[in-house]
PDB file of C-alpha atoms in Angstrom:
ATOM      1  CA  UNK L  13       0.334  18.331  13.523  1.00  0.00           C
ATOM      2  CA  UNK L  14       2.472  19.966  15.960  1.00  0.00           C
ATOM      3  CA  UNK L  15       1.461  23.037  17.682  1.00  0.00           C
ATOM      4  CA  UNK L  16       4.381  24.860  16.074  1.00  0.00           C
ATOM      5  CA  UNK L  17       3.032  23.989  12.846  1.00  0.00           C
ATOM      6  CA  UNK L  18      -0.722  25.008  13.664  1.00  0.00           C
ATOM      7  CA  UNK L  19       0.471  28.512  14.848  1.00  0.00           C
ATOM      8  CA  UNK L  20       2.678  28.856  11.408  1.00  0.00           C
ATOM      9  CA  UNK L  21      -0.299  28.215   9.781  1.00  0.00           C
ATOM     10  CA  UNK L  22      -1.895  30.696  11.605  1.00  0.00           C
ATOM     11  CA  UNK L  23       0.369  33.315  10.679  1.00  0.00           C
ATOM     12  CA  UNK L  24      -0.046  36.009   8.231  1.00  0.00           C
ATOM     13  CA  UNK L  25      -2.517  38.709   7.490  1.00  0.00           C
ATOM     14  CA  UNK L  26      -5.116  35.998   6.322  1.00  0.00           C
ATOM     15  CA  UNK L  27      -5.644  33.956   8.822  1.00  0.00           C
ATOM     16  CA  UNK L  28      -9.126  32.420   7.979  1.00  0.00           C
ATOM     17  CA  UNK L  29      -9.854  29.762  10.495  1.00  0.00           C
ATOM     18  CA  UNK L  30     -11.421  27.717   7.557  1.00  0.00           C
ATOM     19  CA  UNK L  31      -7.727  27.580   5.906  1.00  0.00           C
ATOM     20  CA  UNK L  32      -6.138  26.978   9.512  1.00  0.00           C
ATOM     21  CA  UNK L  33      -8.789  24.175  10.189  1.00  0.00           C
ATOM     22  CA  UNK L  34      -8.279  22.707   6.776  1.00  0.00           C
ATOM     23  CA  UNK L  35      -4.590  22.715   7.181  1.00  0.00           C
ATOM     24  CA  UNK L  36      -4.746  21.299  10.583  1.00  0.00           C
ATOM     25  CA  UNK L  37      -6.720  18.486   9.170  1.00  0.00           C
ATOM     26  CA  UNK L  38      -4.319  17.867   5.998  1.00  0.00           C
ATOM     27  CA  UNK L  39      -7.058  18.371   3.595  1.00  0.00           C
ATOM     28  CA  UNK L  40      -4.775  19.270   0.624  1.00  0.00           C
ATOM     29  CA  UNK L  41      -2.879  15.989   1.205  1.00  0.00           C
ATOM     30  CA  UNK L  42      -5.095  14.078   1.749  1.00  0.00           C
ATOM     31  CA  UNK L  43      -6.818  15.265  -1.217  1.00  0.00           C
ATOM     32  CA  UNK L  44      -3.868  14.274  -3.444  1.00  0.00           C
ATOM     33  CA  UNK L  45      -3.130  10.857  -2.085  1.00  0.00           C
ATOM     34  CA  UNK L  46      -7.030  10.192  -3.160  1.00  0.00           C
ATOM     35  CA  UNK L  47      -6.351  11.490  -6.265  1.00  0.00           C
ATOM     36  CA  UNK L  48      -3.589   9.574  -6.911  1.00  0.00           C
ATOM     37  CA  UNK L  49      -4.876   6.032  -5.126  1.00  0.00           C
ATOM     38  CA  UNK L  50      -8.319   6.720  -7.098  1.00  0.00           C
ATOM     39  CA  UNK L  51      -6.880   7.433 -10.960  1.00  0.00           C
ATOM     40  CA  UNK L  52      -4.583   3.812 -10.084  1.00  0.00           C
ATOM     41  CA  UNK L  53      -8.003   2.203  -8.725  1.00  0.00           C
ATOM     42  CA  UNK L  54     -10.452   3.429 -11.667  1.00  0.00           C
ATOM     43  CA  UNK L  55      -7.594   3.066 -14.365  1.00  0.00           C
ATOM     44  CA  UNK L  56      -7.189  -0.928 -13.572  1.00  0.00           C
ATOM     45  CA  UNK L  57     -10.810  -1.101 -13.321  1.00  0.00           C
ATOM     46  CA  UNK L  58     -11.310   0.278 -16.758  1.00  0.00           C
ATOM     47  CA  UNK L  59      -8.216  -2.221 -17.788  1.00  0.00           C
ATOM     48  CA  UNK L  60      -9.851  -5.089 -16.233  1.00  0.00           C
ATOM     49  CA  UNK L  61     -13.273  -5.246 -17.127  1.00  0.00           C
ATOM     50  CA  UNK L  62     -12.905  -2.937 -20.518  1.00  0.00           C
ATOM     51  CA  UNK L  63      -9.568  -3.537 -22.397  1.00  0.00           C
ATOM     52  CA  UNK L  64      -8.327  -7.004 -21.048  1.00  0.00           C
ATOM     53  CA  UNK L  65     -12.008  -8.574 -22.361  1.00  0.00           C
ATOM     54  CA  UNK L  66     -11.952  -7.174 -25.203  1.00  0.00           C
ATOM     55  CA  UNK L  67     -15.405  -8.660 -26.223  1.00  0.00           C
ATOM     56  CA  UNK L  68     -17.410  -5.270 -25.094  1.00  0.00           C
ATOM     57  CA  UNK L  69     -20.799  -4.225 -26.880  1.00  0.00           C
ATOM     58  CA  UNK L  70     -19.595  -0.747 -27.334  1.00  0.00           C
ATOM     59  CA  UNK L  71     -16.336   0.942 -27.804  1.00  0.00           C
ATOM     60  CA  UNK L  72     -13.942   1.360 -25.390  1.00  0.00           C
ATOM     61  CA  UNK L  73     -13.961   4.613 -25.784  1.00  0.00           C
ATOM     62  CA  UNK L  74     -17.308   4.792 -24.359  1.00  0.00           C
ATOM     63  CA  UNK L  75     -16.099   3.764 -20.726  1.00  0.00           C
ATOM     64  CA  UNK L  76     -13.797   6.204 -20.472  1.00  0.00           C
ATOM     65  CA  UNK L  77     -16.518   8.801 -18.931  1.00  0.00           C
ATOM     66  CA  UNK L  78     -17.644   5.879 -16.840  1.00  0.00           C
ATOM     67  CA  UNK L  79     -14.007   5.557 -15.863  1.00  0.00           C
ATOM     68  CA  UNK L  80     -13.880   9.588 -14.775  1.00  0.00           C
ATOM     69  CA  UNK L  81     -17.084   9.118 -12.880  1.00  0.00           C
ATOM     70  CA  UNK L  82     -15.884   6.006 -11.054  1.00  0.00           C
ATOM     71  CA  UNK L  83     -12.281   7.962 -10.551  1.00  0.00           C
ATOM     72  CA  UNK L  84     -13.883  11.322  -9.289  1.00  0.00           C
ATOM     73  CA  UNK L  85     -16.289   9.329  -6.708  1.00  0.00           C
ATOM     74  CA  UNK L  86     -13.211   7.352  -5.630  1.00  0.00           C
ATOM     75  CA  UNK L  87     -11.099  10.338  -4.598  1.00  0.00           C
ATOM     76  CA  UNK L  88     -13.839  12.417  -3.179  1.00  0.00           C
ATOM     77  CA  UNK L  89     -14.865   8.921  -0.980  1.00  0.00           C
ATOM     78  CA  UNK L  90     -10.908   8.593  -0.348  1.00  0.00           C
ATOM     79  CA  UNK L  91     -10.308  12.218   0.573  1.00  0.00           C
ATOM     80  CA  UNK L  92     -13.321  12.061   2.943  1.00  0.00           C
ATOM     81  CA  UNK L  93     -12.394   9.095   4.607  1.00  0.00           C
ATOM     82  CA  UNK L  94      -8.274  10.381   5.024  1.00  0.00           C
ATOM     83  CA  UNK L  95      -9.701  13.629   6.394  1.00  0.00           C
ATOM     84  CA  UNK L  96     -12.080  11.803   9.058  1.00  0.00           C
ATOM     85  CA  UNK L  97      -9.298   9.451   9.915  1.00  0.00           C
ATOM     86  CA  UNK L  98      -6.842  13.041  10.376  1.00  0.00           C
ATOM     87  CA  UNK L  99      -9.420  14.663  12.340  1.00  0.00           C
ATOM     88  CA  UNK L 100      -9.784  11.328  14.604  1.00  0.00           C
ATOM     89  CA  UNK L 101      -5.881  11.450  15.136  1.00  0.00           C
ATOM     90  CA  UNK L 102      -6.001  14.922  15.873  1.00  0.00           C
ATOM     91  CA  UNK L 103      -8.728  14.481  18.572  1.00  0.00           C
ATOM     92  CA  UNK L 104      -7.291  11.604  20.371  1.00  0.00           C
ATOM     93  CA  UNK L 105      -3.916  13.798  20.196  1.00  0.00           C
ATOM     94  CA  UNK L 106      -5.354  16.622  22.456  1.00  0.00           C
TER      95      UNK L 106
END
């Protein structure tokens, strides 16, 4: 992030330094590249080992909250690991 950038983030009558540090950091994109990569991940888990099979115990239907689980641990893991690898950049930057 440029420093033009960081000090348009910074303006405006609200200029928390948690939203300016989160912003520095890309957490919001971050945060949606997880999402994405993690619902793609968890959905061809849940079509590999539940719907291709097709010899399950149980419904399904039944996976389908393991399936959210798995997809929610993914993006939060993903989003992490994009933020720590931002922050890294932005330290070796300065």
């Amino acid at each position: 992030m440029s420093q033009e950038q960081f000090e348009r983030a910074d303006a405006g009558p609200e200029h928390d330094g948690t939203k300016r540090f989160a912003a520095a950091l890309g957490v919001g994109r971050n945060a949606k590249i997880a999402i994405a990569v993690s619902f793609v991940l968890s959905a061809l888990l849940y079509g590999t080992f539940v719907i291709a099979p097709a010899e399950t115990a149980h419904h399904p239907v039944l996976y389908a909250g393991l399936t959210a689980v798995i997809w929610f641990a993914l993006a939060l893991t993903f989003t992490l690991v994009l933020t720590a690898y931002s922050a890294w950049k932005l330290v070796r930057e300065e």
